[in-house]
XYZ file of C-alpha atoms in Angstrom:
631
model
C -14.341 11.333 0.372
C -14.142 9.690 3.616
C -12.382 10.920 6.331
C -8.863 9.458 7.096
C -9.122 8.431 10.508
C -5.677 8.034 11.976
C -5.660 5.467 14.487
C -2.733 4.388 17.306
C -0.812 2.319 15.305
C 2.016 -0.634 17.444
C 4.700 -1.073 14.847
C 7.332 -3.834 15.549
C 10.062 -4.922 13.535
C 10.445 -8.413 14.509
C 12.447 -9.154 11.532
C 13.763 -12.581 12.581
C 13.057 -12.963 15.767
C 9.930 -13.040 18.304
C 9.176 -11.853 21.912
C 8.849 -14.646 24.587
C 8.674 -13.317 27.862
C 10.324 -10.015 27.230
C 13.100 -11.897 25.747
C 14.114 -12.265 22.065
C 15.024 -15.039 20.662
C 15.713 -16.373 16.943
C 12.783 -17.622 15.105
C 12.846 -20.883 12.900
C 10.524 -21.165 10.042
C 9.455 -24.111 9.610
C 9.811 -24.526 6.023
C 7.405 -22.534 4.267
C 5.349 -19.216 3.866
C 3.541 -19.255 7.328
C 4.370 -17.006 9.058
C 5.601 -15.575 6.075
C 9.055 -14.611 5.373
C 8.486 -10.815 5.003
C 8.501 -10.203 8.699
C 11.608 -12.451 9.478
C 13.787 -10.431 7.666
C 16.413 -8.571 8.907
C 15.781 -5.431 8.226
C 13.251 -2.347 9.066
C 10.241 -4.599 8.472
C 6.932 -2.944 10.210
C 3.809 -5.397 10.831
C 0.542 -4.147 11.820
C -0.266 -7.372 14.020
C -3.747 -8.690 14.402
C -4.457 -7.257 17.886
C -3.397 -3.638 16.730
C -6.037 -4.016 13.535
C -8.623 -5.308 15.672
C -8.533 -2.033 18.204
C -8.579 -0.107 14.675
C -11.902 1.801 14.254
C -10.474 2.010 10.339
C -13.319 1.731 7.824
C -10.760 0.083 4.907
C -6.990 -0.232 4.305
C -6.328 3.227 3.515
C -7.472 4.678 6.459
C -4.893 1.729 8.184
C -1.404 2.524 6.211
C -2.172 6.016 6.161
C -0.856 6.359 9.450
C 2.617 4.594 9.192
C 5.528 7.058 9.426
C 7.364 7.055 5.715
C 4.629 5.677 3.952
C 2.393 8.386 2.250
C -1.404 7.560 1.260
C -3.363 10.062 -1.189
C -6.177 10.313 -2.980
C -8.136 11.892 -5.497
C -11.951 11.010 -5.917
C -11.510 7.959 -3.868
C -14.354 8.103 -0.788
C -13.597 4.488 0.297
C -9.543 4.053 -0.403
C -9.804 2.049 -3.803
C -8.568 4.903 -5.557
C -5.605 4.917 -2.879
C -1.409 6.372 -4.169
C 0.652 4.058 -1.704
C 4.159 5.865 -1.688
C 7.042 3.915 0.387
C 9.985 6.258 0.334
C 8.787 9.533 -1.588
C 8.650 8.540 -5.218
C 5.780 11.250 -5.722
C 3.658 10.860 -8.873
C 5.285 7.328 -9.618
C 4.557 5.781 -6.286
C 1.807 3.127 -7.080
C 5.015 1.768 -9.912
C 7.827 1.756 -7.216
C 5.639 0.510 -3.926
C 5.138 -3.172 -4.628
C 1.552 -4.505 -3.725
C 1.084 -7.930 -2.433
C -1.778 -10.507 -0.721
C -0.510 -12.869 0.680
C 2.671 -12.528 -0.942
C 1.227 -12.431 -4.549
C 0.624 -9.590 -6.410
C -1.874 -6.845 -6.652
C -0.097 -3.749 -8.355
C -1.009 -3.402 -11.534
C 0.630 -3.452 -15.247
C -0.826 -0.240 -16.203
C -0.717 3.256 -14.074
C -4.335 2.215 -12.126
C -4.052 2.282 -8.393
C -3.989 -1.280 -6.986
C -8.396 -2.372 -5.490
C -7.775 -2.537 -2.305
C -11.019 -1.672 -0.291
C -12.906 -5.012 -1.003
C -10.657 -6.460 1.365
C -11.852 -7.077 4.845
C -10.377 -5.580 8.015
C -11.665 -8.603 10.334
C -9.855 -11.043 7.852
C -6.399 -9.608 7.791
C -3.841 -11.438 9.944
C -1.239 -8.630 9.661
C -0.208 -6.108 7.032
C 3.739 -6.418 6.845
C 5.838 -3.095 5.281
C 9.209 -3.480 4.080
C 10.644 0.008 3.679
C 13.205 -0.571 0.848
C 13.473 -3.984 0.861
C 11.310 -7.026 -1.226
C 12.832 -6.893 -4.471
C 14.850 -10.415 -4.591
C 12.265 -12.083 -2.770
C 9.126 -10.413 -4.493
C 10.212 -9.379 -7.916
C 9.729 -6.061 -10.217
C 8.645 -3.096 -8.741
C 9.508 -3.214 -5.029
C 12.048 -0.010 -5.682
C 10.612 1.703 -2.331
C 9.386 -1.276 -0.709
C 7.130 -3.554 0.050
C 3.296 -3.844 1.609
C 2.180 -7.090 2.338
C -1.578 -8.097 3.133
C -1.692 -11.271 4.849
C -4.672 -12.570 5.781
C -6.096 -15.510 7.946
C -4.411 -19.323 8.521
C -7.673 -19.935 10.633
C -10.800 -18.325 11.321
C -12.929 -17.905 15.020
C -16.467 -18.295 14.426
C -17.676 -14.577 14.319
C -19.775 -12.684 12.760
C -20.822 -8.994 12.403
C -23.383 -6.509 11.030
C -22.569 -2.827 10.328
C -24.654 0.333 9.265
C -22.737 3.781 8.409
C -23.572 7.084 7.011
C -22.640 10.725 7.487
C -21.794 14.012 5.595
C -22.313 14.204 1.477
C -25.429 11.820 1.609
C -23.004 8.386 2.680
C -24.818 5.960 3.463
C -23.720 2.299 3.671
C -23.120 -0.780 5.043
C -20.966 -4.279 5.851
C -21.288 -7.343 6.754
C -18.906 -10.341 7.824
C -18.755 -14.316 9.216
C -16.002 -16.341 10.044
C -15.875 -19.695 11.136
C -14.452 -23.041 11.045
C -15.404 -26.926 11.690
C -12.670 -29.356 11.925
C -10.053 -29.267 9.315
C -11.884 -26.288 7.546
C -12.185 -22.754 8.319
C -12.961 -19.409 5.948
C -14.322 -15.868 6.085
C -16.777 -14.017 3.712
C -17.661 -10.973 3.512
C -19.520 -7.984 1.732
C -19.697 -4.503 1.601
C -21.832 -1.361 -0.177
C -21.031 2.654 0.132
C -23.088 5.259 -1.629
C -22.039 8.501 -1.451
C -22.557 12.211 -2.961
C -19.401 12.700 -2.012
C -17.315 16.418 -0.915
C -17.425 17.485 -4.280
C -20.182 18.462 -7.288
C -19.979 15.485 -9.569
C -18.483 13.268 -7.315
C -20.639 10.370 -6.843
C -19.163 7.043 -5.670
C -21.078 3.348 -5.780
C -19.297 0.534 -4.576
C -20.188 -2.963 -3.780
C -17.954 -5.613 -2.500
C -17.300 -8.927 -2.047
C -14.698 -11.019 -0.722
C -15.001 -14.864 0.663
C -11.391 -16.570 1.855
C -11.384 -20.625 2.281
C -8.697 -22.262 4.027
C -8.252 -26.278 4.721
C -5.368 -28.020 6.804
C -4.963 -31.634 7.971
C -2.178 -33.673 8.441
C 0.857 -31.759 6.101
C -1.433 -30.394 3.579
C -2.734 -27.011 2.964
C -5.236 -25.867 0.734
C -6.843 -22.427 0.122
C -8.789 -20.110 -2.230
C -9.321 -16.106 -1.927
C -11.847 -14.564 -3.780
C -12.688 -10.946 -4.365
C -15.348 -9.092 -6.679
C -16.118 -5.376 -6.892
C -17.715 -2.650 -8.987
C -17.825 0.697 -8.963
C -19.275 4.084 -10.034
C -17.112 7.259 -9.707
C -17.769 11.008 -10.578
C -14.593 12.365 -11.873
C -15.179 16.093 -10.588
C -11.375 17.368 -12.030
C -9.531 19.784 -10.847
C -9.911 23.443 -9.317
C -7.639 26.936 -10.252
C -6.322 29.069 -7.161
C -9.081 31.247 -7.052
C -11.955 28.336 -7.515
C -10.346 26.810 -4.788
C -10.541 29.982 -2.456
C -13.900 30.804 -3.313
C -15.792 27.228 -4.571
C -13.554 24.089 -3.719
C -16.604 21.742 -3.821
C -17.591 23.086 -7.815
C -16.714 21.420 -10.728
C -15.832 22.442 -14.278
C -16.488 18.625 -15.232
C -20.008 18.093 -14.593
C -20.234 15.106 -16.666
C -17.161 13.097 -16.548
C -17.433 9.589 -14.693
C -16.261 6.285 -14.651
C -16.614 2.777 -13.933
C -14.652 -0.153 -13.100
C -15.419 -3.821 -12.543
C -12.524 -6.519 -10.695
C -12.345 -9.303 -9.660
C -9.184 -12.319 -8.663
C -9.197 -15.644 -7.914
C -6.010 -16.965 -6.033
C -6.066 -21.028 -4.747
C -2.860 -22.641 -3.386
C -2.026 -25.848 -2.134
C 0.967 -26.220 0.330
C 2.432 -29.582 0.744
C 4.935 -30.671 3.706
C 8.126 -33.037 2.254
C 10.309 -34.821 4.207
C 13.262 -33.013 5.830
C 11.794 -29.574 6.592
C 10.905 -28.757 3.430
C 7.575 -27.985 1.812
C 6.560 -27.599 -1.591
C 3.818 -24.656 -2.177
C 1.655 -24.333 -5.665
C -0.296 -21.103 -6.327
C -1.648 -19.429 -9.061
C -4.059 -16.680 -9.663
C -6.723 -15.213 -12.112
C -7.660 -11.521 -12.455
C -9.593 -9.656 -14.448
C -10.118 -6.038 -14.487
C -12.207 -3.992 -16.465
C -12.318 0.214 -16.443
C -14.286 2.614 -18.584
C -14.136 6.408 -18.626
C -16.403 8.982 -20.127
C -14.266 12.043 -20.419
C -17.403 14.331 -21.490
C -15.456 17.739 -20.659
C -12.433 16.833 -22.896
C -14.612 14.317 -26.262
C -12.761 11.321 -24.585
C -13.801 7.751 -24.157
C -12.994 4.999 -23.671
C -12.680 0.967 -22.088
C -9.870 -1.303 -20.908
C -9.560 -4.805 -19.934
C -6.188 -6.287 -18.227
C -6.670 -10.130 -17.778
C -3.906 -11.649 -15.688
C -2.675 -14.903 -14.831
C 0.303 -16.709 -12.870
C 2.015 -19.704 -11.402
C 4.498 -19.007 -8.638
C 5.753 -22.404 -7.575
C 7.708 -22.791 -4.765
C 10.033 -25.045 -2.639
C 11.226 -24.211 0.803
C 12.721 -25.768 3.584
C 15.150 -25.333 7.021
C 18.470 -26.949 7.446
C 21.136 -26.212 9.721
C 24.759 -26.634 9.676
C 26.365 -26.273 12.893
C 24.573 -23.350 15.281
C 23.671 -21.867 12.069
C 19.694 -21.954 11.134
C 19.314 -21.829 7.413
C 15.690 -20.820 6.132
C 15.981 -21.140 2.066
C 12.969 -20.419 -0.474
C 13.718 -20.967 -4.177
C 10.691 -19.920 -6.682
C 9.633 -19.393 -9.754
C 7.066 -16.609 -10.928
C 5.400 -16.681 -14.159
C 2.969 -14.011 -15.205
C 0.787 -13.640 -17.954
C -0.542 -10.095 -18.889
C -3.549 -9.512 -21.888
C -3.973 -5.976 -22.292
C -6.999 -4.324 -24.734
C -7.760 -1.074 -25.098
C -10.347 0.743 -27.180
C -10.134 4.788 -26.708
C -10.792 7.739 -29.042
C -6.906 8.067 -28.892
C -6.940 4.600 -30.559
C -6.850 0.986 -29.854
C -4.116 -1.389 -28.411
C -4.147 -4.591 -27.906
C -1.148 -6.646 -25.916
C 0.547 -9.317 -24.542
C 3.315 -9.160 -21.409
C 4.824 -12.248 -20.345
C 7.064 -12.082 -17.125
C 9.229 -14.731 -15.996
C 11.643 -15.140 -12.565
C 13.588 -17.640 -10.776
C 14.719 -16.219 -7.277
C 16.915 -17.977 -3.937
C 16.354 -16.040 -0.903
C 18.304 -17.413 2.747
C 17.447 -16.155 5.929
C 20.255 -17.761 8.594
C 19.851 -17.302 12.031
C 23.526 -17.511 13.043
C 23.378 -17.238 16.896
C 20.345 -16.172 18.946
C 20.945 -12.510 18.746
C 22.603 -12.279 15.025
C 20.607 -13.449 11.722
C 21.481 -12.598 8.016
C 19.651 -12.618 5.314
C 20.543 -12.698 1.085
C 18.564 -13.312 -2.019
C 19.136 -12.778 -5.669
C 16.094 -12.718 -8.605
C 16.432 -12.927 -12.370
C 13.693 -11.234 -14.133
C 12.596 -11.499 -18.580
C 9.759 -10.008 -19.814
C 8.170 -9.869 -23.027
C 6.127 -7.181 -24.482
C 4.551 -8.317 -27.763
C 0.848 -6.721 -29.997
C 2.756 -3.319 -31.144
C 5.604 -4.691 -34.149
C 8.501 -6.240 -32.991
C 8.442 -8.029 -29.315
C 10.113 -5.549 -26.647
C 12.444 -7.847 -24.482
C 13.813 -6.402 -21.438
C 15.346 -7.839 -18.263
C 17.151 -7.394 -15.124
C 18.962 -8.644 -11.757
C 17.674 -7.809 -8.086
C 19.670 -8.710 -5.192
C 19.462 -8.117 -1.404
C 20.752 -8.705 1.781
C 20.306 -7.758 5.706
C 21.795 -8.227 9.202
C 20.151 -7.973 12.699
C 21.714 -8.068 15.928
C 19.591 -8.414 19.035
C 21.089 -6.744 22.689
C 20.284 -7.855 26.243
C 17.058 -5.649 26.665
C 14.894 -5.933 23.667
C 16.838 -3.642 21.535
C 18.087 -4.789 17.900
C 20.236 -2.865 15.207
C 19.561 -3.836 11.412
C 21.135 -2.793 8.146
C 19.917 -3.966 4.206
C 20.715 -2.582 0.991
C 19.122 -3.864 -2.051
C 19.175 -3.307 -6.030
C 15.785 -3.475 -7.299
C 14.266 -3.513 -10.993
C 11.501 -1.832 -12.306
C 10.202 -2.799 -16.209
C 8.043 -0.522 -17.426
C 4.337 -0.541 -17.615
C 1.898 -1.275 -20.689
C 1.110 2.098 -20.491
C 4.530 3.959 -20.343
C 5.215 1.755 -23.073
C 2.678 3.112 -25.750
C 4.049 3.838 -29.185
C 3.770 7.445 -28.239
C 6.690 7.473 -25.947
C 10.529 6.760 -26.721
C 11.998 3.713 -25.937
C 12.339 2.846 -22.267
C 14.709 0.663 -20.708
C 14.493 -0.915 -17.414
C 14.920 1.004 -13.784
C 17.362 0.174 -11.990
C 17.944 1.483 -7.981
C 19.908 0.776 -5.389
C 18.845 1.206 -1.884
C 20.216 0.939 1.834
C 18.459 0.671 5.299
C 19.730 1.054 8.935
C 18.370 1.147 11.894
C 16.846 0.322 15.428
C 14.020 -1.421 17.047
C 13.064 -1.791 20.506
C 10.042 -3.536 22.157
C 8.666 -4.364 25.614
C 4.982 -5.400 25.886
C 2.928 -3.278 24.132
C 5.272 -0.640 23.655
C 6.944 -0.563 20.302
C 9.403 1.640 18.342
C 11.233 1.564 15.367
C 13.933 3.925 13.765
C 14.735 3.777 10.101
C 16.982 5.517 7.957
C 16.702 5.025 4.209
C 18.942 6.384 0.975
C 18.313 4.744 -2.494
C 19.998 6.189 -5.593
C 17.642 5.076 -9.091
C 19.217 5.283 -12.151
C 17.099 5.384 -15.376
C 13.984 6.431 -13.086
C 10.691 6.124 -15.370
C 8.920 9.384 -15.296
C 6.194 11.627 -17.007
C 7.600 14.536 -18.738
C 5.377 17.690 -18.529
C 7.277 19.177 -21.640
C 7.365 16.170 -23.804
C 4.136 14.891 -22.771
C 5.808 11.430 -22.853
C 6.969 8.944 -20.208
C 10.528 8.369 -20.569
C 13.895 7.610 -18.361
C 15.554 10.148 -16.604
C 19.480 10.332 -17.949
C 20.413 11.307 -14.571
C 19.738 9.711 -11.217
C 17.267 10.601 -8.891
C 18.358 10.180 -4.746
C 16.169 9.464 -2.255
C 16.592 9.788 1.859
C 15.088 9.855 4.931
C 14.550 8.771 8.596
C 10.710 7.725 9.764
C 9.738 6.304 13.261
C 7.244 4.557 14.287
C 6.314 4.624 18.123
C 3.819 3.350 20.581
C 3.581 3.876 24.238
C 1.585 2.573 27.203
C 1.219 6.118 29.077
C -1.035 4.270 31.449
C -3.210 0.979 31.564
C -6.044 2.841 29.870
C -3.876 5.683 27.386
C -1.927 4.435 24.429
C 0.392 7.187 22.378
C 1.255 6.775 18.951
C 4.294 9.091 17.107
C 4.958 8.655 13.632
C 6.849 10.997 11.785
C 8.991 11.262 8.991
C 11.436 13.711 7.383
C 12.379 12.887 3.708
C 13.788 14.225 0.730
C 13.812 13.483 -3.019
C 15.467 15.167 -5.525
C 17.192 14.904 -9.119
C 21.089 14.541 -9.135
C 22.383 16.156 -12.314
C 21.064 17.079 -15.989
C 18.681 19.912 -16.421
C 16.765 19.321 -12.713
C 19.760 18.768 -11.124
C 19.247 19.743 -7.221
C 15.578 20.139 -7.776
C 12.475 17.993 -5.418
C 10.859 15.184 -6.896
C 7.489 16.806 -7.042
C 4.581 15.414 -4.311
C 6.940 14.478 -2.193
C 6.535 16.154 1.515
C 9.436 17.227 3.433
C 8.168 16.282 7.043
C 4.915 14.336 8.033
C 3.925 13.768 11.539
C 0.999 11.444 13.342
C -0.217 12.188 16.896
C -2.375 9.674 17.943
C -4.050 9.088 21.872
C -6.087 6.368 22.296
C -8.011 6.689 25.973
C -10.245 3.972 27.133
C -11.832 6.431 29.211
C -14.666 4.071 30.767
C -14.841 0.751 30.133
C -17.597 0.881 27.628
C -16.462 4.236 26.085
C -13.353 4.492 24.274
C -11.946 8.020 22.702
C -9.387 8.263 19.899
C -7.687 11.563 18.527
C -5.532 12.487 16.585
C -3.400 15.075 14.681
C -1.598 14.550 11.298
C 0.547 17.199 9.833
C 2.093 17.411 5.924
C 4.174 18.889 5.258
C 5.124 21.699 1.813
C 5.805 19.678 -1.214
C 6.188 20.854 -5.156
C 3.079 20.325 -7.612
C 2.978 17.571 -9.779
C 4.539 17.906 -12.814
C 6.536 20.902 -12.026
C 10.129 19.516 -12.353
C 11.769 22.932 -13.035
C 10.560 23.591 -9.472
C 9.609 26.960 -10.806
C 6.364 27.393 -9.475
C 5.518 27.469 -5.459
C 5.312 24.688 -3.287
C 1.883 22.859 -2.111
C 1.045 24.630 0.985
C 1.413 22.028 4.302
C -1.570 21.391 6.275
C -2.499 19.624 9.396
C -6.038 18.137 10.414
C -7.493 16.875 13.657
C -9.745 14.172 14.011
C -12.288 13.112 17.120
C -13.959 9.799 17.334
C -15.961 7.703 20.344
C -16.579 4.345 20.347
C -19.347 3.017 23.175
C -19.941 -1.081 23.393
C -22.672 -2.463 25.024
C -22.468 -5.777 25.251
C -22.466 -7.469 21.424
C -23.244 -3.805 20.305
C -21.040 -0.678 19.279
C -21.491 2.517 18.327
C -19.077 5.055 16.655
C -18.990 9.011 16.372
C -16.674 10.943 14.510
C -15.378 14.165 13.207
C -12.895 14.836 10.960
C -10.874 17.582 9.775
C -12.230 18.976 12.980
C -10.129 22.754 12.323
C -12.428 22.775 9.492
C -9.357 23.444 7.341
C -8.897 24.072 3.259
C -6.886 20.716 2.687
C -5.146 19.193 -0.967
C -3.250 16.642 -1.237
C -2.885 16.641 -4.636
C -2.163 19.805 -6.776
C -0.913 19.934 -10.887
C 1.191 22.042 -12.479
C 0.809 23.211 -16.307
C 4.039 23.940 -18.014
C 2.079 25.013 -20.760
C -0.463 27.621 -19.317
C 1.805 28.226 -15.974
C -1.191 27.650 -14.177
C -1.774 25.422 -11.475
C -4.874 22.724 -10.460
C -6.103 21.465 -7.144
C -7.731 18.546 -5.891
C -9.435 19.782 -2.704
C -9.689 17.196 0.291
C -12.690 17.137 2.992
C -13.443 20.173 5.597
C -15.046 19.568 7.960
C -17.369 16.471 8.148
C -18.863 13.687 10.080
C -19.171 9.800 10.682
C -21.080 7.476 12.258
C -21.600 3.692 12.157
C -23.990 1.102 14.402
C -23.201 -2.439 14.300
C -23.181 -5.388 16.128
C -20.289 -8.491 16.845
C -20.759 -12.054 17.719
C-alpha cells in the first residue's frame, strides 16, 4: 500500500470562538451551517484549517487524519486510503460503527460493516476537516459514540488548476488532476484521479479511478450547491499470513485468487435560503449508490451487494439574543432511506431501513470568554425484508462549556449520551436479537493558541452499555451484557521553532477494556496503549522544503481475542523522509518510507478455534515520487 506520510499537523480548537489579533473573542454565527457549527462548539473540537492542508504533501485523506493524536487510521489492502478503519477513541474492530463520517455535515458511514470511500475526495477542495473527539451525537445523529470527523469542503473556489504524475515501489504508477474557479456569482472545483498498483503484497493489485466535481452558487441570500463523486475499483484480497510466513515470506499469499470490486458513487445538492430575523432555512438531500462484489476463490465464496441510499435533512437556523447572551439555535430533521440486496453463496437478503430524527442543538455565547452549548436528538428506525419489521429507537443528548483566559488559553468540558442502531449486517437472521447501543461519554480539557502555534489537551472517558460486538466463539454479532469503558488523554501540538522549522507532537495514551461478565478487566482488542507523532517540517531553502517524521504504536491485543489469552501485537515505530523542490509553477517530491526498513502490522487475527494467529503485514521499506505542476 502506500506509504503513510505523516505530515506537521496545526490543530486548534476554536470551539466558539476565533483569533483576532492574538485575542479571542466570541464568534456569532450568522444563522446557518457556514462556518459550520462543528467547530463552534465548546468542546475538544480539532480542525485541520485550509492553510495547514495546503502545506500537506498528503496524497489522500488517510494519509491526513492519520496523524491526529487519538484518532487511529488502519488498513488492510487499501494502497490509496479507501479501504481506511477511522477509530476516534479506541473502539478497535468496531471503529468504522462508532466514528461517525460526515461531508459537509451529511453522512458517509455506511449501513453495513464497509469502510466509508473516502479517497475520491480532493485535497485542494477541502476547506477544513473538523474532529470532534466524543462529541456529535445530538447534533449529527446515530453512530457518533467516539466522535465525529467532518469533511468540509469549499464556499468559494480561486481559479487554479493543477497536473500531477506519481509512481514508485510495487509497479505504482498514477496520476491527478484538478481546476477550480469561479465567475461572478458561481464558483466550483472538479477533479479526477487514477492509481495502479502491484501493490506490497502477491495478489494485491489495486485499480482506482476517481472523480469528484463540487458546484457552488451565491447571490443575494441564496445558496445553492451540488457535490458529486464517482469511483471504481479493483482490489486483490491477498489474506492473511501465520507467524512463521510472516518471518520468512510477508509479501506471499495463500489466496492467490481472491479479489474484489466495488463501484460508488453520491449525489448531494442543497439550497440555503436567508429569512428575515437571522434565520435561514437550508434544504439538502442526497443520493448514493454503492455496489461491491467479492470472489472469495480460496474459501467457494461469492458474492454482490448493492446499498442504495437516500435522505432529506431539512433545516432551520437562526441567532437571537436575549440580553449579553448570543443564542445560535439549529432545529432539523433527518430522514434516511436505506435499500439493501444481497446475493451470496451464504444466501440472499433483500432490505429496507428507514431512519428518522428531529434534533435542537443551542450554542450561547454568554460573555466573550464563556459559551455553552446543549442539544438533544430523537432517533426511529425501521428494519423491514426479513418477517416482522425490527423497530428500534433511542435519545442522544449533549452539552459543553468553554471559558476563554487573558492569553489565548481556554478550558472546555462536554459529556454526551450517544446511540448506536445496529447495522444491516449485524442484523442478519444469523445473529440474536440486538438492541440499540447506548454510551455515555465526557470530555475536558485545554487549548491554547498564538499565531501559528497551536495545542490542545484532551481527556476522554465514555462508559457503552450494550456495546455491539463480533463474538469469536459464537461467530455472531451480538451486545455485550456488560459495559465496556473507554479513557484517555491525546494532544495535539504545533510549534514555530524558528521562521523556517515547524514541530508537530501528537501523542496519545488510551485504554479500553470490558467492565464485568466473563472479560471483565480484559483490553478491547486493536486498541494501542500509547501512539506518538514526531513531525519537523524545515523549509531549508526557499525552493526546497524537508519533512520527517517518526510515528510510534504502540502493543495492542489481536482481533478477536477477547479472553486476552493469546500475546499482544508487537508495537512498532517507522520513519519517514520526504523533499519537496518548487520551481516556479513546478514541484517535485521524493520520499521514503518506513525508512528503518522495519517488519510492520497493523492488523493481526486471532482464531479461538485453531489458537492460531493471522497477520496483515504493512510496507518495508519503499519509495515515492510525484512531478506536477500548479497554476
Amino acid at each position: 500500500m502506500h506509504s503513510r506520510i505523516f505530515l506537521a499537523v496545526g490543530l486548534i480548537a476554536t470551539s466558539g470562538l476565533t483569533l483576532a489579533n492574538n485575542e479571542i473573542k466570541a464568534v456569532k454565527v450568522s444563522g446557518a451551517s457556514h462556518p459550520s457549527l462543528a467547530g463552534e462548539l465548546p468542546t475538544g473540537t480539532l480542525t485541520l484549517d485550509r492553510e495547514t492542508l495546503a502545506s500537506m504533501p498528503a496524497s489522500n485523506l488517510t494519509e491526513v487524519l492519520d496523524t491526529v493524536g487519538g484518532l487511529q487510521a488502519s488498513q488492510l489492502y487499501g494502497t490509496n486510503g479507501s479501504e481506511a478503519s477511522l477509530d476516534l477513541l479506541g473502539f478497535g474492530a468496531g471503529a468504522n460503527q462508532n466514528t461517525l463520517i460526515l461531508l459537509n455535515g451529511r453522512r458517509l458511514s455506511n449501513i453495513d460493516l464497509a469502510s466509508p470511500f473516502l479517497s475520491g475526495i480532493p485535497l485542494a477542495a477541502i476547506e477544513r476537516i473538523e474532529i470532534l473527539p466524543g462529541a456529535g451525537a445530538a447534533l449529527y445523529g446515530n453512530g457518533a459514540v467516539g466522535g465525529v470527523i467532518n469533511i468540509v469542503t469549499r464556499r468559494r473556489y480561486d481559479n487554479s488548476a493543477g497536473l500531477e504524475v506519481n509512481g514508485g515501489s510495487y509497479g505504482s504508477l498514477g496520476g491527478s488532476g484538478y481546476a477550480t474557479g469561479h465567475q461572478g456569482s458561481l464558483s466550483g472545483a472538479v477533479a479526477m484521479s487514477t492509481l495502479d498498483s502491484d501493490g506490497y503484497r502477491d495478489n494485491n493489485e489495486v485499480r482506482n479511478h476517481s472523480a469528484f466535481a463540487d458546484v457552488r452558487y451565491q447571490q443575494d441570500g441564496i445558496e445553492a450547491y451540488f457535490t458529486a463523486n464517482g469511483e471504481k475499483q479493483e482490489l486483490g484480497l491477498p489474506g492473511g499470513r501465520s507467524e512463521a510466513q510472516f518471518r520468512n515470506d510477508p509479501q506471499g499469499t495463500d489466496t492467490p485468487f481472491d479479489d474484489a470490486e466495488q463501484d460508488n458513487y453520491w449525489l448531494m445538492p442543497g439550497l440555503r435560503i436567508a429569512l428575515r430575523g437571522n434565520t435561514a432555512l437550508t434544504l439538502e438531500a442526497s443520493k448514493r449508490r454503492q455496489e461491491q462484489t467479492f470472489a472469495f476463490v480460496s474459501s467457494g465464496s461469492f458474492g454482490e451487494t448493492v446499498v442504495e441510499s437516500y435522505s432529506v435533512t431539512p433545516k432551520l437556523e437562526g441567532q437571537h439574543t436575549t440580553g449579553s447572551a448570543v443564542h445560535n439555535w439549529t432545529l432539523g430533521l433527518d430522514l434516511h432511506e436505506y435499500d439493501y440486496d444481497s446475493r451470496t453463496s451464504f444466501g440472499n437478503r433483500e432490505l429496507e431501513q428507514s431512519q428518522r430524527a428531529w434534533y435542537l442543538h443551542n450554542l450561547v455565547s454568554l460573555t466573550p470568554k464563556l459559551s455553552l452549548s446543549a442539544g438533544a436528538r430523537k432517533l426511529e428506525s425501521t428494519l423491514s425484508g426479513e418477517g416482522a419489521d425490527k423497530e428500534q429507537d433511542g435519545e442522544m443528548y449533549e452539552g459543553g462549556i468553554r471559558y476563554t483566559f487573558t492569553g489565548n488559553l481556554a478550558l472546555f468540558a462536554g459529556a454526551q449520551r450517544s446511540v448506536r442502531i445496529a447495522n444491516v449486517d449485524e442484523l442478519s437472521p444469523f445473529n440474536p436479537p440486538i438492541d440499540p447501543q447506548t454510551g455515555k461519554g465526557y470530555t475536558a480539557g485545554a487549548s491554547w493558541s498564538q499565531g501559528r502555534q497551536h495545542s490542545t489537551l484532551t481527556f476522554w472517558r465514555a462508559e457503552i452499555d450494550n456495546e455491539i460486538l463480533f463474538d469469536p466463539v459464537s461467530f455472531t454479532n451480538r451486545n455485550l451484557e456488560d459495559r465496556t469503558v473507554h479513557k484517555g488523554v491525546s494532544i495535539n501540538s504545533r510549534w514555530r521553532l524558528d521562521k523556517d522549522l515547524m514541530l508537530t507532537i501528537n501523542a496519545s495514551a488510551q485504554q479500553a477494556r470490558f467492565d464485568g461478565g466473563p472479560f471483565d478487566r480484559n483490553d478491547v482488542p486493536l486498541v494501542p496503549e500509547h501512539t506518538l507523532q514526531l513531525i519537523a517540517d524545515w523549509q531549508a531553502l526557499s525552493w526546497l522544503s524537508t519533512q520527517i517524521s517518526h510515528r510510534y504504536v504502540g502493543d495492542r491485543r489481536f482481533d478477536g481475542d477477547l479472553d486476552n489469552r493469546f500475546r499482544k501485537l508487537d508495537h512498532y515505530r517507522t520513519t519517514d523522509l520526504q523533499l519537496t523542490a518548487r520551481y516556479q509553477a513546478f514541484y517535485l517530491k521524493a520520499g521514503v518510507y518506513n525508512l528503518e526498513d522495519h517488519q510492520v502490522v497493523d492488523y493481526g487475527n486471532f482464531s479461538n478455534t485453531t489458537n492460531t494467529a493471522t497477520l496483515y503485514p504493512l510496507p518495508e521499506r519503499h519509495y515515492r515520487a510525484a512531478f506536477g505542476v500548479e497554476f
